[in-house]
Short mmCIF file of C-alpha atoms in Angstrom, two decimals:
data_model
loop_
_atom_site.label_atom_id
_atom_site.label_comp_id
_atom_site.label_asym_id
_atom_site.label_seq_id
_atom_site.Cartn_x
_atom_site.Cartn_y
_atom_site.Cartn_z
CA UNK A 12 -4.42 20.62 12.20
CA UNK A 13 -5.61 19.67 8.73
CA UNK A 14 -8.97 19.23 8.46
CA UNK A 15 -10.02 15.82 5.88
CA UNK A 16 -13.23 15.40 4.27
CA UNK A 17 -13.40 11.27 3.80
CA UNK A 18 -15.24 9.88 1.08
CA UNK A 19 -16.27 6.43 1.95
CA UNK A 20 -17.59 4.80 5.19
CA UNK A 21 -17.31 0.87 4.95
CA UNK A 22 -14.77 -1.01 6.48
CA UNK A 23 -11.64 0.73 4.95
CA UNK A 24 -12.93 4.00 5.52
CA UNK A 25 -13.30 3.39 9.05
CA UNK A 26 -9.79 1.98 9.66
CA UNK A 27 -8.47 5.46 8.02
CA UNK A 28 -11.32 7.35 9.99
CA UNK A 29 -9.15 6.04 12.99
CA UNK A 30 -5.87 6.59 11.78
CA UNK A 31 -7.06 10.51 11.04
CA UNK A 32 -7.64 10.58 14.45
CA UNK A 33 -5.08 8.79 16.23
CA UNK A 34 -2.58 11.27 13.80
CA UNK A 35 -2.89 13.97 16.66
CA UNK A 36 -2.06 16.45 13.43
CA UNK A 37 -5.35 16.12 11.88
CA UNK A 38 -9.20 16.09 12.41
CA UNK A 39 -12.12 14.54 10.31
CA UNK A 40 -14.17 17.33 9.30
CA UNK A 41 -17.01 15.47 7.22
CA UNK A 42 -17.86 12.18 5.29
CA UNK A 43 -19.60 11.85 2.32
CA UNK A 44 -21.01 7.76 1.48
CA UNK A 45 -23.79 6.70 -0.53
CA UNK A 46 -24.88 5.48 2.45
CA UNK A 47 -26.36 8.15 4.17
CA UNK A 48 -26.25 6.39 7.51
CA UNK A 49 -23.40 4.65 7.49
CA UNK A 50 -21.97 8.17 6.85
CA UNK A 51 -23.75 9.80 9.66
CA UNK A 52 -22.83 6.95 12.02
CA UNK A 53 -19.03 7.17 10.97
CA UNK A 54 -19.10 10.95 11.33
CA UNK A 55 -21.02 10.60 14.71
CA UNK A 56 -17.86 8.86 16.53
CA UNK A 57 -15.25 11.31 15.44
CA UNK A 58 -17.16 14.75 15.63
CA UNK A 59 -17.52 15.12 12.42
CA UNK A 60 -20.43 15.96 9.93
CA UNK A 61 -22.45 13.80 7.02
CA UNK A 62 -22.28 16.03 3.85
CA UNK A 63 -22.46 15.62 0.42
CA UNK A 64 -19.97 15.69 -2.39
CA UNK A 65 -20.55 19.67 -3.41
CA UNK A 66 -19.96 20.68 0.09
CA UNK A 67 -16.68 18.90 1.44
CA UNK A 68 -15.22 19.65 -1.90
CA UNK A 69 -16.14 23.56 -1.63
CA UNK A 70 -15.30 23.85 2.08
CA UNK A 71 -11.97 26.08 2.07
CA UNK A 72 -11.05 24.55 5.67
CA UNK A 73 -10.57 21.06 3.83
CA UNK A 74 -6.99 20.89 3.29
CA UNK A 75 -7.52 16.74 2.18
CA UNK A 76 -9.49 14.80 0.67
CA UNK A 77 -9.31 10.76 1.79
CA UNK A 78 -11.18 8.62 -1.34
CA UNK A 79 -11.73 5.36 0.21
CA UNK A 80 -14.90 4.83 -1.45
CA UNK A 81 -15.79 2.14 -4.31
CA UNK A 82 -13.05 2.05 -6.94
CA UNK A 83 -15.54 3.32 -9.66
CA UNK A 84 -15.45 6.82 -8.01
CA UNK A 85 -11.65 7.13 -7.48
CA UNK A 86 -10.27 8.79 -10.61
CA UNK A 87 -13.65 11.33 -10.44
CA UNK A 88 -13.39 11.93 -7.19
CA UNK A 89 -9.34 12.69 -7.14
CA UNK A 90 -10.34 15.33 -10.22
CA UNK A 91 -12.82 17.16 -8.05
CA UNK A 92 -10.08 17.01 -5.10
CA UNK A 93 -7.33 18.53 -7.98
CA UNK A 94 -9.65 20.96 -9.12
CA UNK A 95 -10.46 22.30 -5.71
CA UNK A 96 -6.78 22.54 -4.55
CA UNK A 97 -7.27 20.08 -2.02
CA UNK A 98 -4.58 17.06 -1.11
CA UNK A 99 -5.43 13.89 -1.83
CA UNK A 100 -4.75 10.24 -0.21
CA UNK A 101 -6.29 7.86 -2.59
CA UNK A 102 -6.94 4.27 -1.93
CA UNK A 103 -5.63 1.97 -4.49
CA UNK A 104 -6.56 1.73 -7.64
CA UNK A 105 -6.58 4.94 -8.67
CA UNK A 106 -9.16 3.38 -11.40
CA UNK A 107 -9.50 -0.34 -13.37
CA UNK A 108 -8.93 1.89 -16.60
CA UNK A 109 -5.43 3.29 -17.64
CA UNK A 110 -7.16 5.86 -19.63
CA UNK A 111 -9.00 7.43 -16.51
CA UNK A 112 -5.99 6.94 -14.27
CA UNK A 113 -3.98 9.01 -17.01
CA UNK A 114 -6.82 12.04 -16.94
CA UNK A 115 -6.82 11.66 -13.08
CA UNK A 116 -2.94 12.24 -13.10
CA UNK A 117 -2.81 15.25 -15.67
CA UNK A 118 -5.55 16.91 -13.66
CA UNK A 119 -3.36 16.11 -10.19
CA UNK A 120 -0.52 17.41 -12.08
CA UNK A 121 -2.50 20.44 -13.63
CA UNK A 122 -3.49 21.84 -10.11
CA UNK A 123 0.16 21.08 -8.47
CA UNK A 124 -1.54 19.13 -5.53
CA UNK A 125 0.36 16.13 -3.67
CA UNK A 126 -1.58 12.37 -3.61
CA UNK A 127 -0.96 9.41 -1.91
CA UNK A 128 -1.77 6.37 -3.74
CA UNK A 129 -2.71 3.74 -0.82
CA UNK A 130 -0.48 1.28 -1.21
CA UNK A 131 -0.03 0.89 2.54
CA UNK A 132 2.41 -2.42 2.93
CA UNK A 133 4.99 -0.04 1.85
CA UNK A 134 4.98 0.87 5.75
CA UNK A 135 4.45 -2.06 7.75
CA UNK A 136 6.87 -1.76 10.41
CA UNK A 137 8.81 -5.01 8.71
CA UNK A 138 8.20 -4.64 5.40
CA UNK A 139 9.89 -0.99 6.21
CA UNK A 140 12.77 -2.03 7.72
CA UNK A 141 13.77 -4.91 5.50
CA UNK A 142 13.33 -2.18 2.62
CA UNK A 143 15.92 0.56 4.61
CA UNK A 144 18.25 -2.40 4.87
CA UNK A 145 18.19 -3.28 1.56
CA UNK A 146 18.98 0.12 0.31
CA UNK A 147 21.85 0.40 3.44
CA UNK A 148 23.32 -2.13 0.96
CA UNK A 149 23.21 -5.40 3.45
CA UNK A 150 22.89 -8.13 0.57
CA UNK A 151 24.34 -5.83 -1.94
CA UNK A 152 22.86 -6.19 -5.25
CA UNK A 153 19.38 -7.71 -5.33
CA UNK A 154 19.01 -10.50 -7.41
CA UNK A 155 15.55 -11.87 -6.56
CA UNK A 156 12.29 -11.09 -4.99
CA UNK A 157 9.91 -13.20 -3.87
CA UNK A 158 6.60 -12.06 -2.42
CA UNK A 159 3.83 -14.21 -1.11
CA UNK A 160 0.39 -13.21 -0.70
CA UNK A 161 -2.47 -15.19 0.51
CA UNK A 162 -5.92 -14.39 1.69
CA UNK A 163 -7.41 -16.63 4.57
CA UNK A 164 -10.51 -17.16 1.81
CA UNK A 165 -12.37 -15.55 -0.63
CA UNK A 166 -14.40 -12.45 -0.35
CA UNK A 167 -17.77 -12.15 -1.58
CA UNK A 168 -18.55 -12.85 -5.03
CA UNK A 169 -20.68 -9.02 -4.77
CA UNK A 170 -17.30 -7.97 -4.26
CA UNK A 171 -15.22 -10.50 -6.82
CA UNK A 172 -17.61 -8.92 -9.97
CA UNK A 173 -16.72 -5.43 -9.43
CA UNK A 174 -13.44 -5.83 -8.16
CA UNK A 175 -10.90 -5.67 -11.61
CA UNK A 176 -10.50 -9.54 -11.55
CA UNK A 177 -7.26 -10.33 -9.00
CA UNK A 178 -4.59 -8.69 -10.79
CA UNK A 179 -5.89 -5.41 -10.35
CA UNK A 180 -7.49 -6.02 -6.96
CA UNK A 181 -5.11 -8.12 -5.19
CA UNK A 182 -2.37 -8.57 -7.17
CA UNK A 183 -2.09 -4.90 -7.30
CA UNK A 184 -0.32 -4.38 -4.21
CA UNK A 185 2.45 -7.22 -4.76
CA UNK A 186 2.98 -5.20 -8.06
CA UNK A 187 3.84 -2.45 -6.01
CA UNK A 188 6.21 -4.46 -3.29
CA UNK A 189 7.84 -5.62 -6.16
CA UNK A 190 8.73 -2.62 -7.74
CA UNK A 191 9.53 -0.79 -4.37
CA UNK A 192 12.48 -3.72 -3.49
CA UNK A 193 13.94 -4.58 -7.01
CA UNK A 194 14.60 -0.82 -7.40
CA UNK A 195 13.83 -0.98 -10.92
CA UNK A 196 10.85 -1.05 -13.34
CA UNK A 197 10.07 -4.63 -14.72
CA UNK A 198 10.18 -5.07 -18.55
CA UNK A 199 8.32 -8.45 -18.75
CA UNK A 200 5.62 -10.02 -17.12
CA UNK A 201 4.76 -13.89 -17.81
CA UNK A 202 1.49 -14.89 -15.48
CA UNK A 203 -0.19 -17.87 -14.81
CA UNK A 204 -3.54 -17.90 -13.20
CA UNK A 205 -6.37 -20.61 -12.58
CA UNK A 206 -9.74 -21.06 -10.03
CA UNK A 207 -8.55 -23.65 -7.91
CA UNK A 208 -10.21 -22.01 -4.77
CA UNK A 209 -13.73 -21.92 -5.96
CA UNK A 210 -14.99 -23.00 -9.77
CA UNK A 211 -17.80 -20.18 -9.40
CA UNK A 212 -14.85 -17.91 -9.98
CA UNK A 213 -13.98 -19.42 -13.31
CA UNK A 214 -17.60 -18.42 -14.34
CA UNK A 215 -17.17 -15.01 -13.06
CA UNK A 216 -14.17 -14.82 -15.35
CA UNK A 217 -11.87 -14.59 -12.62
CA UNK A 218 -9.15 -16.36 -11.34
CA UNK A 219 -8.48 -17.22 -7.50
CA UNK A 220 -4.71 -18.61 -7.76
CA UNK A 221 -1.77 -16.53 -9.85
CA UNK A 222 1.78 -17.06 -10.31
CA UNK A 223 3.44 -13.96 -11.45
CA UNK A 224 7.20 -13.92 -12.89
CA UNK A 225 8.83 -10.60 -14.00
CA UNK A 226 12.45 -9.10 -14.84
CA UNK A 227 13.79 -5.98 -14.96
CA UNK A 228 16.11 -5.05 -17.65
CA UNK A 229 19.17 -5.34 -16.13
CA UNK A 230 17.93 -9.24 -15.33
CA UNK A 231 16.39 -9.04 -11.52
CA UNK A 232 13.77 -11.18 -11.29
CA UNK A 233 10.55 -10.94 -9.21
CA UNK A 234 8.08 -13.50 -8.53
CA UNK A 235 4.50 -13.41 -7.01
CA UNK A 236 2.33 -16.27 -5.33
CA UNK A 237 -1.07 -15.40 -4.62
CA UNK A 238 -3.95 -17.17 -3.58
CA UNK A 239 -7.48 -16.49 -1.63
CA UNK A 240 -7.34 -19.25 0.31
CA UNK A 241 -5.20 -20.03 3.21
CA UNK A 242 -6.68 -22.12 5.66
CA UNK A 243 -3.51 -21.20 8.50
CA UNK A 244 -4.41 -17.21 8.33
CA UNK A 245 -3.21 -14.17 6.38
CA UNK A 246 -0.10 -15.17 4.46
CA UNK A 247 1.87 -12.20 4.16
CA UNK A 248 5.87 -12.75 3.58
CA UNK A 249 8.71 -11.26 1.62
CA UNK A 250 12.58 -12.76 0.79
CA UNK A 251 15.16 -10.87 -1.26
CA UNK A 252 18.24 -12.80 -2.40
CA UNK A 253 20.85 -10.59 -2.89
CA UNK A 254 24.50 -10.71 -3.89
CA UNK A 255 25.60 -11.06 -0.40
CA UNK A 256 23.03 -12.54 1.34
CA UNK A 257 19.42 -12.76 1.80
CA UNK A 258 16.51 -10.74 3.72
CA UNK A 259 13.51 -11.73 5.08
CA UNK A 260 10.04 -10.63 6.44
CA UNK A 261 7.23 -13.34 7.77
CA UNK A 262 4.21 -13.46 9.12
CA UNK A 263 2.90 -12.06 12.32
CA UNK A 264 1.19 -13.88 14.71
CA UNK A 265 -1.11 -13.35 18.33
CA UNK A 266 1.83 -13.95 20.20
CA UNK A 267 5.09 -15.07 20.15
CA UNK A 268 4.84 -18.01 22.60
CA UNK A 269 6.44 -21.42 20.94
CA UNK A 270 5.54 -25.01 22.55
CA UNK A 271 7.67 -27.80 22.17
CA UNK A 272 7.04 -31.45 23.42
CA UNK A 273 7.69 -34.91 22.14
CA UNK A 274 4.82 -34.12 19.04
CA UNK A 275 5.71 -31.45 17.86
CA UNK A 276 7.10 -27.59 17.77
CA UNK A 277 4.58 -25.17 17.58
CA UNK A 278 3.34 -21.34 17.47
CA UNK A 279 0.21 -19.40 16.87
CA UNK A 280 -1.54 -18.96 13.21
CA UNK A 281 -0.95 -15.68 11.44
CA UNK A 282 -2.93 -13.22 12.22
CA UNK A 283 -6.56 -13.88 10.26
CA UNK A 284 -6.71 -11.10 8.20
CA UNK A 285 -5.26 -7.18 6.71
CA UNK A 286 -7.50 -5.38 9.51
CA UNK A 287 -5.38 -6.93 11.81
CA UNK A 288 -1.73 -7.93 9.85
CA UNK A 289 -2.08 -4.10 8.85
CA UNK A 290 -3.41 -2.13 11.65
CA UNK A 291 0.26 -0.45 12.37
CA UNK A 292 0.69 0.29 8.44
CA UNK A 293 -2.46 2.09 8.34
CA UNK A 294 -1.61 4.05 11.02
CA UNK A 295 2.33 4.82 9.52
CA UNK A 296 1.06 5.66 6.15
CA UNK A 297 -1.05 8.56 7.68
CA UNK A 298 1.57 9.75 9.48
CA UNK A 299 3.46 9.59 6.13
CA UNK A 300 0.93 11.60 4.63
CA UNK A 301 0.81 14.34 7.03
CA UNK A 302 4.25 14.55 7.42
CA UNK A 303 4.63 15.01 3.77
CA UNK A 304 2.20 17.21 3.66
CA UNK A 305 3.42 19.45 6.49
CA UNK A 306 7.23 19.51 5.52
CA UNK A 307 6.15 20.14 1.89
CA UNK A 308 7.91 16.72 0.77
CA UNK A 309 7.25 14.43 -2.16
CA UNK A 310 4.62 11.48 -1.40
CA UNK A 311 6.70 8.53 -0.39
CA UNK A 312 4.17 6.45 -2.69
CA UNK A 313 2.55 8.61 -5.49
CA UNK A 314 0.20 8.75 -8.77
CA UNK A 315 2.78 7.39 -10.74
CA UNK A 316 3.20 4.63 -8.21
CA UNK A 317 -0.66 3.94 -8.76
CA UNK A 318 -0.66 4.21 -12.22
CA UNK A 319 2.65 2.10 -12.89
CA UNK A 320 1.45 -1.23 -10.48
CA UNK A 321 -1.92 -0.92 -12.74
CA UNK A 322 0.52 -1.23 -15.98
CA UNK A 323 1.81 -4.28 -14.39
CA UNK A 324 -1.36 -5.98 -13.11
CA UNK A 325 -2.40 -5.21 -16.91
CA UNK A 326 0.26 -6.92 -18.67
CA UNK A 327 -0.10 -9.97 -15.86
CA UNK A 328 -3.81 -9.75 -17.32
CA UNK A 329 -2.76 -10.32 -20.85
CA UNK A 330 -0.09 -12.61 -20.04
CA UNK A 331 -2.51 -14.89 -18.53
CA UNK A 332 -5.13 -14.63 -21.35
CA UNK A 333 -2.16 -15.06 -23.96
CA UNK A 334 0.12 -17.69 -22.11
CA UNK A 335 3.06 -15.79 -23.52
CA UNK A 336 5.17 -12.91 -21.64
CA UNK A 337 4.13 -9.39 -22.21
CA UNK A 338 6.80 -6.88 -22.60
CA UNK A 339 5.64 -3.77 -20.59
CA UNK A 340 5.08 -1.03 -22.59
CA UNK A 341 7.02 2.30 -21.17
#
């Protein structure tokens, strides 16, 4: 059983709280939150302990560390983990700043410790498979990629001015898709990006709407849609042309029940929202993690991973601000 000490107790740290436990290969030994009793009250259900930094960090029965606390203490926090010889499963980003992510990874890479960067669509049960088929060579060579990623509204502006602006905070994890199904690293980025949603995000000097265009250099091309509004649910779908054909991945839904009459043919909304869209990914990207961890395998998404979609959401940024395309720098 390895034992986790979980830094972070708000809503993501709960859902990964629960995966811990659901793992059957693992136990939550402490949490540590700013929130003292939020902490205690997480700690409370799973029979664990409230504890600060200094001791989950010096405890030799912690084998991993899980950083799901405010993106500001990431790339600290995974340096501690490093330095202490602990494994880490990171929440994405690893940091807003390229320079901290690079310490964060030369300290990772110092100590010879495995991380997981969160990056958890990669195992949505769908999401998964259409990946395993797309490598199994179905469509043969992929051409395009199309992802499209939509909130069911925006989250609170306390959130929006700390966040990294939408690249980095929501975009981030399309980045990532992308990258995972073209099977090669983009060289170009050309992004659009406006406050269509809400105005107040304009003033925040934020965006709420991006388009996101990229190509590889042997010529795939990728494109993102993302928005924080949909007023249907959590709009979460994938296509990938390919030479051969074409793959696809929608949306999930209550049920699968379909009514037709003389109106109209209909089915249920999405799901509303990640807690729910996501619940199984959570859960498969633990198991990931263990497994990894337990067969002494290479992280199926790693630092690199983290710090590469950052790259990306950073030359999206400057795209945006520029209007041109940004080469990505290597």
């Amino acid at each position: 059983m390895i034992e986790f000490a979980q830094f972070g107790a708000g809503r993501i740290g709960r859902i990964h709280a629960g995966a811990i436990a659901a793992s059957g290969k693992a136990r939550l030994r402490y949490v540590v939150d700013v929130n003292a009793k939020a902490a205690a009250e997480l700690a409370a259900a799973y029979g664990a302990k409230a504890v600060d930094t200094r001791t989950a960090m010096a405890d030799p029965k912690v084998g991993a560390v899980l950083i799901a606390s405010s993106t500001d203490t990431h790339a600290d926090l995974c340096i501690l983990a490093a330095k202490a010889g602990k494994a880490i499963f990171c929440e994405k980003p690893i940091d807003l700043s390229l320079k901290r992510v690079d310490a964060c990874l030369k300290a990772v890479a110092a100590a010879k410790v495995p991380m997981l960067v969160g990056f958890n669509r990669r195992f949505d049960p769908s999401f998964a498979a259409l990946h395993a088929r797309l490598r199994a060579g179905e469509i043969g060579e992929v051409e395009q990629v199309i992802v499209s990623s939509r909130d069911p509204g925006l989250p609170p502006f306390e959130y929006l001015r700390v966040s990294g602006g939408q690249f980095r905070d929501m975009t981030i994890h399309d980045f990532d898709m992308a990258r995972w199904l073209l099977g090669e690293e983009p060289v170009e980025v050309f992004a659009m990006g406006a406050a269509l949603v809400d105005a107040r995000v304009a003033k925040e000097g934020d965006i709420d709407s991006a388009m996101v265009l990229m190509r590889t250099k042997s010529g795939k091309m990728a494109h993102i849609n993302n928005s924080r509004r949909a007023s249907y649910g959590y709009d979460q779908r994938i296509e990938v042309h390919g030479s051969k054909g074409r793959l696809m991945a929608g949306n999930h839904t209550p049920t699968s029940v379909e009514k037709a009459d003389a109106t109209a043919v209909s089915t249920d909304k999405p799901l509303h929202f990640f807690l729910e869209r996501y619940a199984d990914a959570y859960r498969r990207e633990m198991d990931a993690f263990l497994d990894a961890l337990a067969k002494r395998k290479k992280m199926p998404v790693g630092a690199e991973d983290g710090r590469k979609a950052l790259v990306l959401a950073e030359a999206a940024l400057k795209s945006h601000k520029t209007g041109k395309p940004v080469k990505v720098p290597s």
